[in-house]
Amino acid sequence: MFDACLMMNFNTSLSYPTHKLGYANVNTQKTFLYKSRSNRVLAMPPPSPFLLNTDEDGKFGSTSNDSGDSLVSLENTIGIIGGVSVDSTLKFLRKLVKLGSKDEDSIPFVLCSDPMLSKDLQLLERSSLPSLSGHKTQRVQMDPTRIVENLRSKRVFLENSGARCIVMPCHLSHCWYEEVSKGGNVPFLHMGECVAKQLKEAKLKPLEAGSEVRIGVLGTNVTLTAGFYQDKLQNEGFEVVLPDKSTTEHAVVPAMEALSRKDIEGARNLLRIALQVLLVRAVNTVILASDDMRNLLPLNDPLLKRCVDPLDALALSTVKWAQTAETGK
C-alpha cells in the first residue's frame, strides 16, 4: 500500500498544460526521480502513471502502466542507481548536469535512490572497520545477497523505464558489478574502467626511470579487497600501489574511525599522512575510492590536486555516451 506519492509537474514557459512526469513513492522513504528535457519544449508525451511497488527488501514488484510504454523514450536517457548516501548521488548528478548541459537542455535521466539500500551498504562498509574500542575486531559477517538483489532490481526497473545506459556512482556497489550487470539489455558503465581509460588517455609519464606509470588507490577495506580498481588499472598497463599494512593500520583505518566519531580534523590529518606515504612511492596520482575520504580534504588542499575522483571520470564517460547516442554516431 502506498504511504506517499510524489509527483513532479512540468510547466512550460509556452503555456503548455501541466504534465505528470512521474510518480515516486512508496514507503515514504524511497524516492524515484524522473528528469526530462528542460522547460522550454516538452521532449516526450506525458506518460501514464506508473505504480511502483516494492517489498521490504527494496525490490520492485508488479508495475502497472496503462499504456505499456516505458517512462522515457529518449535514446540518450541515463539510468542512475543511487549509492551509499543521497549526498554522493547528488554530487554525481551535479557533475553530470554541469558537463552535459548545453544551451538550456540537459541529459535526461531516471534516478533510483533507496535509503534501505544505502543503509545496507553503510552497514557492510562499517562492519569491515575495527571496533573503536581498540579491542580485537569482531566483525559482522554480512551476506551481500540482499544488496545484490536490490541493485539488480534497480537495474531492471531503470531498463524498463526507458534508460538506454546504466551508471552506478558508488564505489561500494561496484563490488558486485558483474552480478548486477549480468543479463542487462543496455550498456552499463563501470566506474573503475572509466577512470582507468581516462588516465590512459592522459599519457602520463613514469616518475622513475625504467618503471611503469604508478597509480595509487586509497579506499575502504571492502573496496580495495574487491580489487576492481586494481584490475581495471592493470588492464591499461598501470602499476597499482596500495597502502602498505603499516599505513593501513596506523593511518587509513584510524582516519575512518576518527570520521565516525565526528573528529573531522583528526581524520583529515591521518588521511593526509596516508596520501603522502603513497606519493613518496612515486605514484603519479592517487585514486580516492571513497566519498568520505574525498570530502575530508578542502578544495584548496595541495594534496587534492594529486588525486583523482572516479565520479568525475564516470560523469564524463556518461556525458560522452549520451551525446553519441543523441546524435546517433
Short mmCIF file of C-alpha atoms in Angstrom, two decimals:
data_model
loop_
_atom_site.label_atom_id
_atom_site.label_comp_id
_atom_site.label_asym_id
_atom_site.label_seq_id
_atom_site.Cartn_x
_atom_site.Cartn_y
_atom_site.Cartn_z
CA MET A 1 0.00 0.00 0.00
CA PHE A 2 1.26 3.45 -0.83
CA ASP A 3 2.17 5.63 2.13
CA ALA A 4 3.15 8.58 -0.02
CA CYS A 5 3.25 9.64 -3.61
CA LEU A 6 5.40 12.35 -5.15
CA MET A 7 4.53 13.90 -8.49
CA MET A 8 6.79 16.16 -10.49
CA ASN A 9 4.88 18.73 -12.51
CA PHE A 10 6.14 20.08 -15.79
CA ASN A 11 5.12 23.69 -16.59
CA THR A 12 6.43 25.24 -19.75
CA SER A 13 7.04 28.88 -20.48
CA LEU A 14 4.95 28.49 -23.62
CA SER A 15 1.67 27.87 -21.78
CA TYR A 16 1.73 24.16 -22.29
CA PRO A 17 -0.53 22.29 -19.90
CA THR A 18 0.89 20.73 -16.78
CA HIS A 19 2.16 17.20 -17.32
CA LYS A 20 2.92 14.50 -14.82
CA LEU A 21 6.47 13.34 -15.44
CA GLY A 22 6.44 10.52 -12.99
CA TYR A 23 5.44 9.11 -9.69
CA ALA A 24 7.68 8.34 -6.82
CA ASN A 25 6.85 6.54 -3.94
CA VAL A 26 6.41 4.04 -1.86
CA ASN A 27 7.06 3.59 1.87
CA THR A 28 7.63 7.31 2.43
CA GLN A 29 11.35 6.55 2.25
CA LYS A 30 12.19 5.65 -1.33
CA THR A 31 12.40 8.32 -3.97
CA PHE A 32 12.39 7.76 -7.70
CA LEU A 33 13.17 10.84 -9.76
CA TYR A 34 12.46 11.18 -13.44
CA LYS A 35 14.00 14.02 -15.40
CA SER A 36 13.33 15.05 -18.96
CA ARG A 37 14.43 17.99 -21.05
CA SER A 38 14.49 21.47 -19.62
CA ASN A 39 11.35 23.51 -19.55
CA ARG A 40 11.06 25.20 -22.95
CA VAL A 41 9.90 22.26 -25.01
CA LEU A 42 8.26 19.07 -23.91
CA ALA A 43 10.53 16.35 -25.19
CA MET A 44 8.10 13.48 -24.73
CA PRO A 45 4.38 12.93 -24.34
CA PRO A 46 3.17 12.76 -20.77
CA PRO A 47 3.37 9.14 -19.66
CA SER A 48 0.55 7.37 -17.94
CA PRO A 49 1.07 6.85 -14.21
CA PHE A 50 3.39 4.13 -13.03
CA LEU A 51 2.67 2.33 -9.80
CA LEU A 52 5.98 1.36 -8.26
CA ASN A 53 5.50 -1.42 -5.75
CA THR A 54 8.42 -2.53 -3.62
CA ASP A 55 8.73 -5.19 -0.98
CA GLU A 56 10.58 -4.87 2.31
CA ASP A 57 13.89 -5.68 0.61
CA GLY A 58 13.51 -2.74 -1.76
CA LYS A 59 12.80 -4.92 -4.79
CA PHE A 60 10.17 -3.88 -7.31
CA GLY A 61 7.10 -5.99 -7.64
CA SER A 62 4.39 -5.52 -10.20
CA THR A 63 4.37 -2.27 -12.11
CA SER A 64 1.21 -1.03 -13.73
CA ASN A 65 1.31 1.27 -16.71
CA ASP A 66 -1.85 1.69 -18.71
CA SER A 67 -0.08 2.35 -21.97
CA GLY A 68 2.58 -0.33 -21.66
CA ASP A 69 5.20 2.21 -22.78
CA SER A 70 8.43 2.99 -20.98
CA LEU A 71 8.54 6.12 -18.89
CA VAL A 72 11.16 7.88 -21.01
CA SER A 73 11.61 7.33 -24.75
CA LEU A 74 14.72 9.40 -25.45
CA GLU A 75 17.63 7.46 -26.90
CA ASN A 76 20.20 9.09 -24.61
CA THR A 77 18.35 8.55 -21.31
CA ILE A 78 20.62 7.59 -18.42
CA GLY A 79 19.53 5.31 -15.59
CA ILE A 80 21.23 6.04 -12.26
CA ILE A 81 21.35 3.69 -9.28
CA GLY A 82 21.95 5.71 -6.11
CA GLY A 83 24.65 4.64 -3.69
CA VAL A 84 25.74 4.85 -0.08
CA SER A 85 24.28 8.30 0.50
CA VAL A 86 21.97 10.78 -1.16
CA ASP A 87 24.73 13.40 -0.91
CA SER A 88 27.15 11.37 -3.02
CA THR A 89 24.44 10.62 -5.57
CA LEU A 90 23.53 14.31 -5.84
CA LYS A 91 27.21 15.14 -6.17
CA PHE A 92 27.35 12.90 -9.23
CA LEU A 93 24.19 14.47 -10.64
CA ARG A 94 25.69 17.95 -10.31
CA LYS A 95 28.76 16.78 -12.22
CA LEU A 96 26.56 15.16 -14.87
CA VAL A 97 24.41 18.26 -15.34
CA LYS A 98 27.42 20.60 -15.41
CA LEU A 99 29.26 18.53 -18.00
CA GLY A 100 26.23 17.58 -20.06
CA SER A 101 24.23 20.79 -20.24
CA LYS A 102 24.15 22.70 -23.49
CA ASP A 103 22.01 25.71 -24.23
CA GLU A 104 19.05 25.02 -21.94
CA ASP A 105 18.95 21.28 -22.40
CA SER A 106 20.50 18.65 -20.18
CA ILE A 107 20.85 14.90 -20.32
CA PRO A 108 17.60 13.07 -19.49
CA PHE A 109 17.86 10.62 -16.63
CA VAL A 110 15.91 8.35 -14.31
CA LEU A 111 17.22 8.01 -10.77
CA CYS A 112 16.58 5.37 -8.11
CA SER A 113 17.60 6.46 -4.61
CA ASP A 114 16.72 3.91 -1.95
CA PRO A 115 17.54 4.61 1.73
CA MET A 116 17.18 0.90 2.51
CA LEU A 117 19.94 0.08 0.04
CA SER A 118 22.05 2.93 1.42
CA LYS A 119 21.63 1.60 4.94
CA ASP A 120 22.72 -1.90 3.94
CA LEU A 121 25.77 -0.55 2.10
CA GLN A 122 26.77 1.60 5.07
CA LEU A 123 26.38 -1.32 7.45
CA LEU A 124 28.55 -3.53 5.27
CA GLU A 125 31.20 -0.84 4.98
CA ARG A 126 31.31 -0.18 8.72
CA SER A 127 31.46 -3.89 9.51
CA SER A 128 34.87 -4.01 7.84
CA LEU A 129 36.36 -1.49 10.30
CA PRO A 130 37.93 -2.49 13.61
CA SER A 131 35.89 -1.52 16.63
CA LEU A 132 36.51 1.89 18.13
CA SER A 133 37.28 0.31 21.50
CA GLY A 134 40.70 -0.83 20.34
CA HIS A 135 39.97 -4.46 21.17
CA LYS A 136 40.42 -7.24 18.68
CA THR A 137 37.83 -6.80 15.99
CA GLN A 138 34.73 -8.90 15.95
CA ARG A 139 33.45 -8.14 12.52
CA VAL A 140 29.87 -8.69 11.49
CA GLN A 141 29.84 -11.02 8.54
CA MET A 142 27.14 -9.72 6.23
CA ASP A 143 25.62 -11.70 3.43
CA PRO A 144 25.59 -9.34 0.42
CA THR A 145 22.85 -11.34 -1.33
CA ARG A 146 20.14 -8.84 -0.42
CA ILE A 147 22.27 -5.94 -1.63
CA VAL A 148 22.96 -7.66 -4.95
CA GLU A 149 19.28 -8.49 -5.49
CA ASN A 150 18.31 -4.93 -4.62
CA LEU A 151 20.85 -3.46 -7.05
CA ARG A 152 19.78 -5.87 -9.79
CA SER A 153 16.14 -4.96 -9.22
CA LYS A 154 17.00 -1.28 -9.62
CA ARG A 155 18.85 -2.03 -12.86
CA VAL A 156 15.85 -3.91 -14.28
CA PHE A 157 13.48 -1.13 -13.25
CA LEU A 158 15.62 1.52 -14.92
CA GLU A 159 15.81 -0.50 -18.13
CA ASN A 160 12.02 -0.92 -18.13
CA SER A 161 11.65 2.81 -17.51
CA GLY A 162 13.45 3.59 -20.76
CA ALA A 163 17.06 4.03 -19.64
CA ARG A 164 19.45 3.30 -22.52
CA CYS A 165 22.56 3.26 -20.33
CA ILE A 166 23.02 2.46 -16.63
CA VAL A 167 25.51 4.03 -14.23
CA MET A 168 26.17 3.33 -10.56
CA PRO A 169 28.02 6.28 -8.92
CA CYS A 170 29.04 4.27 -5.86
CA HIS A 171 32.41 2.68 -5.15
CA LEU A 172 30.98 0.02 -2.85
CA SER A 173 28.21 -1.07 -5.23
CA HIS A 174 30.84 -1.83 -7.86
CA CYS A 175 31.99 -4.76 -5.73
CA TRP A 176 29.06 -6.62 -7.33
CA TYR A 177 29.14 -5.01 -10.76
CA GLU A 178 29.35 -8.35 -12.57
CA GLU A 179 26.35 -9.82 -10.75
CA VAL A 180 24.26 -6.67 -11.13
CA SER A 181 25.02 -6.08 -14.82
CA LYS A 182 24.57 -9.73 -15.82
CA GLY A 183 21.59 -10.16 -18.13
CA GLY A 184 21.24 -6.44 -18.79
CA ASN A 185 19.94 -5.18 -22.12
CA VAL A 186 21.74 -1.83 -22.24
CA PRO A 187 25.30 -0.59 -21.67
CA PHE A 188 26.33 -0.46 -18.00
CA LEU A 189 29.33 1.81 -17.44
CA HIS A 190 31.95 0.66 -14.92
CA MET A 191 33.45 3.47 -12.83
CA GLY A 192 36.82 1.72 -12.49
CA GLU A 193 37.08 1.21 -16.23
CA CYS A 194 36.12 4.85 -16.87
CA VAL A 195 38.84 6.24 -14.60
CA ALA A 196 41.46 3.80 -15.90
CA LYS A 197 40.77 4.78 -19.51
CA GLN A 198 40.82 8.46 -18.63
CA LEU A 199 44.24 8.08 -17.02
CA LYS A 200 45.45 6.14 -20.05
CA GLU A 201 44.32 8.94 -22.35
CA ALA A 202 46.27 11.42 -20.19
CA LYS A 203 49.52 9.80 -21.41
CA LEU A 204 51.21 10.03 -18.02
CA LYS A 205 54.99 9.55 -17.80
CA PRO A 206 56.70 7.43 -15.10
CA LEU A 207 58.19 9.42 -12.25
CA GLU A 208 61.09 6.96 -12.02
CA ALA A 209 63.16 5.87 -14.97
CA GLY A 210 62.64 2.28 -16.03
CA SER A 211 59.34 1.82 -14.22
CA GLU A 212 55.71 1.73 -15.29
CA VAL A 213 53.36 4.61 -14.53
CA ARG A 214 52.23 4.06 -10.94
CA ILE A 215 48.72 4.82 -9.76
CA GLY A 216 47.84 4.77 -6.07
CA VAL A 217 44.44 3.66 -4.83
CA LEU A 218 43.09 4.69 -1.46
CA GLY A 219 39.72 3.49 -0.24
CA THR A 220 37.87 1.44 2.33
CA ASN A 221 38.83 -2.14 3.08
CA VAL A 222 35.77 -3.52 1.28
CA THR A 223 36.50 -1.64 -1.94
CA LEU A 224 40.21 -2.45 -2.00
CA THR A 225 39.57 -6.12 -1.19
CA ALA A 226 37.14 -6.37 -4.11
CA GLY A 227 40.04 -5.31 -6.34
CA PHE A 228 38.11 -3.90 -9.28
CA TYR A 229 40.09 -0.66 -9.42
CA GLN A 230 43.33 -2.63 -9.38
CA ASP A 231 42.10 -4.92 -12.17
CA LYS A 232 40.94 -2.10 -14.45
CA LEU A 233 44.16 -0.12 -13.94
CA GLN A 234 46.36 -3.15 -14.60
CA ASN A 235 44.39 -3.87 -17.77
CA GLU A 236 45.51 -0.45 -19.01
CA GLY A 237 49.16 -1.17 -18.20
CA PHE A 238 49.49 0.73 -14.92
CA GLU A 239 51.36 -0.42 -11.85
CA VAL A 240 48.98 -0.19 -8.89
CA VAL A 241 50.21 0.93 -5.48
CA LEU A 242 48.07 0.31 -2.38
CA PRO A 243 48.67 1.43 1.21
CA ASP A 244 51.01 -0.99 2.98
CA LYS A 245 49.99 -2.78 6.17
CA SER A 246 51.55 -0.19 8.45
CA THR A 247 49.88 2.74 6.67
CA THR A 248 46.54 0.95 6.71
CA GLU A 249 46.72 0.13 10.41
CA HIS A 250 48.12 3.47 11.59
CA ALA A 251 46.58 5.97 9.16
CA VAL A 252 43.77 4.71 6.92
CA VAL A 253 41.72 2.74 9.45
CA PRO A 254 42.20 5.31 12.26
CA ALA A 255 41.14 8.04 9.81
CA MET A 256 37.84 6.29 9.09
CA GLU A 257 37.30 5.61 12.78
CA ALA A 258 38.00 9.26 13.62
CA LEU A 259 35.47 10.26 10.97
CA SER A 260 32.85 8.01 12.53
CA ARG A 261 33.47 9.82 15.83
CA LYS A 262 32.98 13.17 14.05
CA ASP A 263 36.65 14.02 14.62
CA ILE A 264 36.99 15.69 11.24
CA GLU A 265 40.35 17.35 11.86
CA GLY A 266 41.88 14.13 13.16
CA ALA A 267 40.53 12.16 10.20
CA ARG A 268 41.82 14.78 7.77
CA ASN A 269 45.33 14.74 9.20
CA LEU A 270 45.50 10.94 9.13
CA LEU A 271 44.27 10.88 5.53
CA ARG A 272 46.97 13.36 4.56
CA ILE A 273 49.58 11.06 6.07
CA ALA A 274 48.25 8.09 4.06
CA LEU A 275 48.31 10.13 0.85
CA GLN A 276 51.84 11.38 1.46
CA VAL A 277 53.08 7.84 2.02
CA LEU A 278 51.64 6.80 -1.35
CA LEU A 279 53.08 9.83 -3.12
CA VAL A 280 56.53 9.15 -1.70
CA ARG A 281 56.36 5.82 -3.52
CA ALA A 282 56.48 7.70 -6.85
CA VAL A 283 52.85 7.38 -7.85
CA ASN A 284 51.67 9.82 -10.50
CA THR A 285 48.27 10.24 -8.91
CA VAL A 286 46.03 8.65 -6.28
CA ILE A 287 42.50 7.45 -6.93
CA LEU A 288 40.37 8.38 -3.94
CA ALA A 289 37.94 5.46 -3.98
CA SER A 290 35.86 6.75 -1.08
CA ASP A 291 33.50 9.69 -0.98
CA ASP A 292 34.12 10.12 2.75
CA MET A 293 37.85 10.46 2.13
CA ARG A 294 37.33 12.83 -0.78
CA ASN A 295 35.05 15.07 1.27
CA LEU A 296 37.61 15.32 4.09
CA LEU A 297 40.00 17.41 2.03
CA PRO A 298 39.20 21.08 1.34
CA LEU A 299 39.16 22.12 -2.30
CA ASN A 300 42.32 24.18 -1.90
CA ASP A 301 44.33 21.35 -0.34
CA PRO A 302 47.51 20.79 -2.41
CA LEU A 303 47.23 17.02 -1.88
CA LEU A 304 43.84 17.00 -3.57
CA LYS A 305 45.49 18.15 -6.79
CA ARG A 306 47.42 14.88 -6.81
CA CYS A 307 44.21 12.86 -6.53
CA VAL A 308 41.57 11.66 -8.95
CA ASP A 309 37.86 11.39 -8.17
CA PRO A 310 36.35 8.42 -10.08
CA LEU A 311 32.97 10.18 -10.09
CA ASP A 312 34.48 12.77 -12.44
CA ALA A 313 35.55 10.07 -14.87
CA LEU A 314 32.17 8.33 -14.67
CA ALA A 315 30.29 11.59 -15.26
CA LEU A 316 32.46 12.46 -18.26
CA SER A 317 32.06 8.97 -19.78
CA THR A 318 28.31 9.16 -19.21
CA VAL A 319 28.07 12.50 -21.00
CA LYS A 320 30.13 11.21 -23.92
CA TRP A 321 27.87 8.17 -24.23
CA ALA A 322 24.71 10.32 -24.09
CA GLN A 323 25.99 12.77 -26.69
CA THR A 324 26.92 9.94 -29.02
CA ALA A 325 23.52 8.28 -28.51
CA GLU A 326 21.71 11.56 -29.15
CA THR A 327 23.45 12.22 -32.44
CA GLY A 328 23.33 8.56 -33.47
CA LYS A 329 27.04 8.48 -34.27
#
